C-alpha positions as a Markdown table, in Angstrom:
| # | Residue | x | y | z |
|---|---|---|---|---|
| 1 | Unk | 49.1 | 22.6 | -1.9 |
| 2 | Unk | 51.1 | 19.5 | -1.4 |
| 3 | Unk | 51.0 | 17.5 | -4.6 |
| 4 | Unk | 50.9 | 13.8 | -5.0 |
| 5 | Unk | 53.1 | 12.1 | -7.5 |
| 6 | Unk | 51.8 | 12.7 | -11.0 |
| 7 | Unk | 52.3 | 9.0 | -11.8 |
| 8 | Unk | 50.3 | 7.7 | -8.9 |
| 9 | Unk | 46.8 | 6.8 | -10.0 |
| 10 | Unk | 43.8 | 7.4 | -7.7 |
| 11 | Unk | 43.5 | 4.6 | -5.1 |
| 12 | Unk | 41.4 | 1.6 | -5.9 |
| 13 | Unk | 38.9 | 0.6 | -3.3 |
| 14 | Unk | 40.8 | -1.1 | -0.6 |
| 15 | Unk | 38.3 | -2.9 | 1.5 |
| 16 | Unk | 40.3 | -3.2 | 4.7 |
| 17 | Unk | 41.7 | -0.4 | 6.8 |
| 18 | Unk | 45.2 | -1.5 | 7.8 |
| 19 | Unk | 46.4 | -1.4 | 11.4 |
| 20 | Unk | 48.2 | 1.9 | 10.9 |
| 21 | Unk | 45.0 | 3.5 | 9.6 |
| 22 | Unk | 43.0 | 2.0 | 12.5 |
| 23 | Unk | 45.6 | 3.5 | 14.9 |
| 24 | Unk | 45.2 | 6.9 | 13.3 |
| 25 | Unk | 41.4 | 6.7 | 13.5 |
| 26 | Unk | 41.5 | 5.5 | 17.2 |
| 27 | Unk | 43.8 | 8.4 | 18.1 |
| 28 | Unk | 40.9 | 10.8 | 17.6 |
| 29 | Unk | 39.2 | 9.2 | 20.6 |
| 30 | Unk | 40.0 | 10.1 | 24.2 |
| 31 | Unk | 40.1 | 6.3 | 24.8 |
| 32 | Unk | 41.9 | 4.8 | 21.8 |
| 33 | Unk | 42.5 | 1.5 | 23.6 |
| 34 | Unk | 38.7 | 1.1 | 24.0 |
| 35 | Unk | 38.2 | 1.8 | 20.3 |
| 36 | Unk | 40.8 | -0.9 | 19.4 |
| 37 | Unk | 39.2 | -3.3 | 21.8 |
| 38 | Unk | 35.8 | -2.8 | 20.1 |
| 39 | Unk | 37.3 | -3.3 | 16.7 |
| 40 | Unk | 39.2 | -6.4 | 17.9 |
| 41 | Unk | 35.9 | -7.8 | 19.0 |
| 42 | Unk | 34.0 | -6.7 | 15.9 |
| 43 | Unk | 35.9 | -5.3 | 12.9 |
| 44 | Unk | 32.5 | -4.7 | 11.3 |
| 45 | Unk | 31.5 | -2.2 | 14.0 |
| 46 | Unk | 31.0 | 1.5 | 13.1 |
| 47 | Unk | 32.4 | 3.9 | 15.6 |
| 48 | Unk | 31.6 | 7.4 | 16.5 |
| 49 | Unk | 34.7 | 9.5 | 16.8 |
| 50 | Unk | 35.2 | 13.2 | 17.7 |
| 51 | Unk | 36.5 | 15.7 | 15.2 |
| 52 | Unk | 38.9 | 18.5 | 15.7 |
| 53 | Unk | 42.1 | 16.8 | 16.9 |
| 54 | Unk | 43.1 | 14.1 | 14.4 |
| 55 | Unk | 40.8 | 15.3 | 11.6 |
| 56 | Unk | 37.9 | 17.4 | 10.6 |
| 57 | Unk | 35.2 | 16.1 | 8.2 |
| 58 | Unk | 33.6 | 17.9 | 5.3 |
| 59 | Unk | 30.3 | 16.3 | 4.4 |
| 60 | Unk | 29.0 | 16.8 | 0.8 |
| 61 | Unk | 26.0 | 15.4 | -1.1 |
| 62 | Unk | 27.2 | 12.3 | -3.0 |
| 63 | Unk | 27.1 | 13.7 | -6.5 |
| 64 | Unk | 28.8 | 16.9 | -5.7 |
| 65 | Unk | 31.3 | 15.1 | -3.4 |
| 66 | Unk | 32.2 | 12.8 | -6.2 |
| 67 | Unk | 32.8 | 15.8 | -8.5 |
| 68 | Unk | 35.1 | 17.2 | -5.8 |
| 69 | Unk | 36.9 | 13.9 | -5.5 |
| 70 | Unk | 37.3 | 13.7 | -9.3 |
| 71 | Unk | 39.0 | 17.1 | -9.2 |
| 72 | Unk | 41.2 | 16.2 | -6.2 |
| 73 | Unk | 42.4 | 13.0 | -8.1 |
| 74 | Unk | 42.7 | 14.7 | -11.5 |
| 75 | Unk | 46.3 | 15.1 | -12.9 |
| 76 | Unk | 46.3 | 18.7 | -11.6 |
| 77 | Unk | 44.9 | 17.7 | -8.2 |
| 78 | Unk | 46.8 | 16.9 | -5.0 |
| 79 | Unk | 44.9 | 13.8 | -4.1 |
| 80 | Unk | 42.8 | 13.4 | -1.0 |
| 81 | Unk | 42.9 | 12.1 | 2.5 |
| 82 | Unk | 40.5 | 9.3 | 3.6 |
| 83 | Unk | 37.0 | 9.4 | 2.1 |
| 84 | Unk | 33.9 | 7.6 | 3.2 |
| 85 | Unk | 30.5 | 7.2 | 1.6 |
| 86 | Unk | 27.6 | 7.1 | 4.1 |
| 87 | Unk | 23.9 | 7.2 | 3.3 |
| 88 | Unk | 24.1 | 9.3 | 0.2 |
| 89 | Unk | 26.8 | 11.6 | 1.5 |
| 90 | Unk | 30.5 | 11.8 | 1.0 |
| 91 | Unk | 32.7 | 12.4 | 4.0 |
| 92 | Unk | 36.0 | 14.0 | 3.2 |
| 93 | Unk | 38.5 | 13.8 | 6.1 |
| 94 | Unk | 40.4 | 17.0 | 6.3 |
| 95 | Unk | 43.1 | 18.7 | 8.4 |
| 96 | Unk | 42.0 | 19.9 | 11.8 |
| 97 | Unk | 40.7 | 23.5 | 11.6 |
| 98 | Unk | 39.2 | 23.0 | 8.1 |
| 99 | Unk | 35.6 | 22.8 | 9.4 |
| 100 | Unk | 36.0 | 26.3 | 10.8 |
| 101 | Unk | 37.8 | 27.9 | 7.9 |
| 102 | Unk | 36.2 | 26.3 | 4.8 |
| 103 | Unk | 32.7 | 27.9 | 5.3 |
| 104 | Unk | 34.2 | 31.3 | 5.5 |
| 105 | Unk | 36.2 | 30.7 | 2.3 |
| 106 | Unk | 33.2 | 29.5 | 0.5 |
| 107 | Unk | 31.2 | 32.5 | 1.6 |
| 108 | Unk | 34.0 | 34.8 | 0.4 |
| 109 | Unk | 34.0 | 33.1 | -3.1 |
| 110 | Unk | 31.8 | 35.0 | -5.6 |
| 111 | Unk | 29.2 | 32.5 | -6.6 |
| 112 | Unk | 26.4 | 32.9 | -9.1 |
| 113 | Unk | 28.3 | 34.8 | -11.9 |
| 114 | Unk | 27.5 | 34.0 | -15.5 |
| 115 | Unk | 27.8 | 30.3 | -16.1 |
| 116 | Unk | 28.7 | 29.6 | -12.5 |
| 117 | Unk | 26.7 | 27.8 | -9.9 |
| 118 | Unk | 27.2 | 27.7 | -6.2 |
| 119 | Unk | 28.0 | 24.4 | -4.6 |
| 120 | Unk | 25.3 | 22.7 | -2.5 |
| 121 | Unk | 25.5 | 23.3 | 1.2 |
| 122 | Unk | 28.4 | 21.5 | 2.7 |
| 123 | Unk | 28.4 | 20.3 | 6.3 |
| 124 | Unk | 31.5 | 20.9 | 8.3 |
| 125 | Unk | 32.4 | 18.9 | 11.4 |
| 126 | Unk | 35.2 | 20.1 | 13.6 |
| 127 | Unk | 35.9 | 20.7 | 17.3 |
| 128 | Unk | 32.9 | 19.7 | 19.4 |
| 129 | Unk | 31.4 | 17.5 | 16.6 |
| 130 | Unk | 31.6 | 13.8 | 16.0 |
| 131 | Unk | 31.2 | 11.5 | 13.0 |
| 132 | Unk | 30.4 | 7.8 | 12.5 |
| 133 | Unk | 33.2 | 6.1 | 10.7 |
| 134 | Unk | 32.7 | 3.0 | 8.5 |
| 135 | Unk | 33.8 | -0.4 | 9.7 |
| 136 | Unk | 37.4 | -1.4 | 9.3 |
| 137 | Unk | 36.3 | -4.3 | 7.0 |
| 138 | Unk | 33.4 | -4.6 | 4.6 |
| 139 | Unk | 30.8 | -7.3 | 5.5 |
| 140 | Unk | 31.1 | -10.7 | 3.9 |
| 141 | Unk | 29.7 | -11.1 | 0.4 |
| 142 | Unk | 25.9 | -11.2 | 0.5 |
| 143 | Unk | 25.5 | -9.6 | 4.0 |
| 144 | Unk | 26.1 | -6.0 | 2.9 |
| 145 | Unk | 23.0 | -4.0 | 2.3 |
| 146 | Unk | 22.4 | -2.5 | -1.1 |
| 147 | Unk | 23.5 | 0.2 | -1.3 |
| 148 | Unk | 26.0 | -0.1 | 1.5 |
| 149 | Unk | 25.1 | 2.0 | 4.5 |
| 150 | Unk | 28.7 | 3.0 | 5.2 |
| 151 | Unk | 32.0 | 2.2 | 3.4 |
| 152 | Unk | 35.5 | 3.6 | 2.8 |
| 153 | Unk | 36.2 | 4.9 | -0.7 |
| 154 | Unk | 39.8 | 5.9 | 0.2 |
| 155 | Unk | 40.9 | 4.1 | 3.4 |
| 156 | Unk | 43.1 | 5.7 | 6.0 |
| 157 | Unk | 46.3 | 3.7 | 5.3 |
| 158 | Unk | 48.8 | 5.2 | 7.7 |
| 159 | Unk | 49.4 | 6.7 | 11.1 |
| 160 | Unk | 49.7 | 10.2 | 9.6 |
| 161 | Unk | 47.6 | 10.3 | 6.4 |
| 162 | Unk | 47.8 | 13.5 | 4.3 |
| 163 | Unk | 44.7 | 15.5 | 5.0 |
| 164 | Unk | 43.7 | 18.4 | 2.7 |
| 165 | Unk | 43.3 | 21.8 | 4.3 |
| 166 | Unk | 40.5 | 24.3 | 3.6 |
| 167 | Unk | 42.4 | 25.9 | 0.7 |
| 168 | Unk | 42.6 | 22.5 | -1.1 |
| 169 | Unk | 39.0 | 21.7 | -0.5 |
| 170 | Unk | 38.0 | 25.2 | -1.7 |
| 171 | Unk | 40.0 | 24.6 | -4.9 |
| 172 | Unk | 38.2 | 21.3 | -5.5 |
| 173 | Unk | 34.8 | 22.8 | -4.6 |
| 174 | Unk | 35.2 | 25.8 | -7.0 |
| 175 | Unk | 36.2 | 23.5 | -9.8 |
| 176 | Unk | 33.4 | 21.0 | -9.2 |
| 177 | Unk | 30.9 | 23.8 | -9.1 |
| 178 | Unk | 32.2 | 25.4 | -12.3 |
| 179 | Unk | 32.0 | 22.0 | -14.0 |
| 180 | Unk | 28.3 | 21.5 | -13.0 |
| 181 | Unk | 26.1 | 22.5 | -15.9 |
| 182 | Unk | 23.9 | 25.5 | -15.3 |
| 183 | Unk | 20.2 | 24.7 | -16.1 |
| 184 | Unk | 18.8 | 26.9 | -18.8 |
| 185 | Unk | 15.2 | 28.0 | -18.7 |
| 186 | Unk | 13.0 | 26.5 | -21.3 |
| 187 | Unk | 12.0 | 28.8 | -24.1 |
| 188 | Unk | 8.3 | 29.5 | -23.9 |
């Protein structure tokens, strides 16, 4: 697991995706110049991009996804790649191949032991799938719906952002699931 610097804090919300991050996102498309042209015309546009070449995406329910993200950005964690929030879900951008490998690793993990809960179902988007990415810029104040339909929590900030692989996301998933309190039946 490639570790981030222990002194580097989790990123604050950076509202704008820099040009290098936009280049990386557009590189997922078969027509990156068309994606750039769309964003040049409307930086508030959402774009549907294919998965499997530049990135895969792991889609988690918001609460569990935030727990995973907390583990990834803990002092023992490696950090994360780009992360988006979209309609009550968290989209974790991951290394290509993760969408195929992570479900098998999760199935292999022994869930449901004493004091342990299984994670909620995660959706994996890889080769043959596509995702809608948030706009490069947030809408002007007062024009953004509440809650925002789609926004970056961790923006892609370079042409080659670090992307967690399946083993890193398994690590975060296991720790997030173990930290989730197990409901106890009411005494009757």
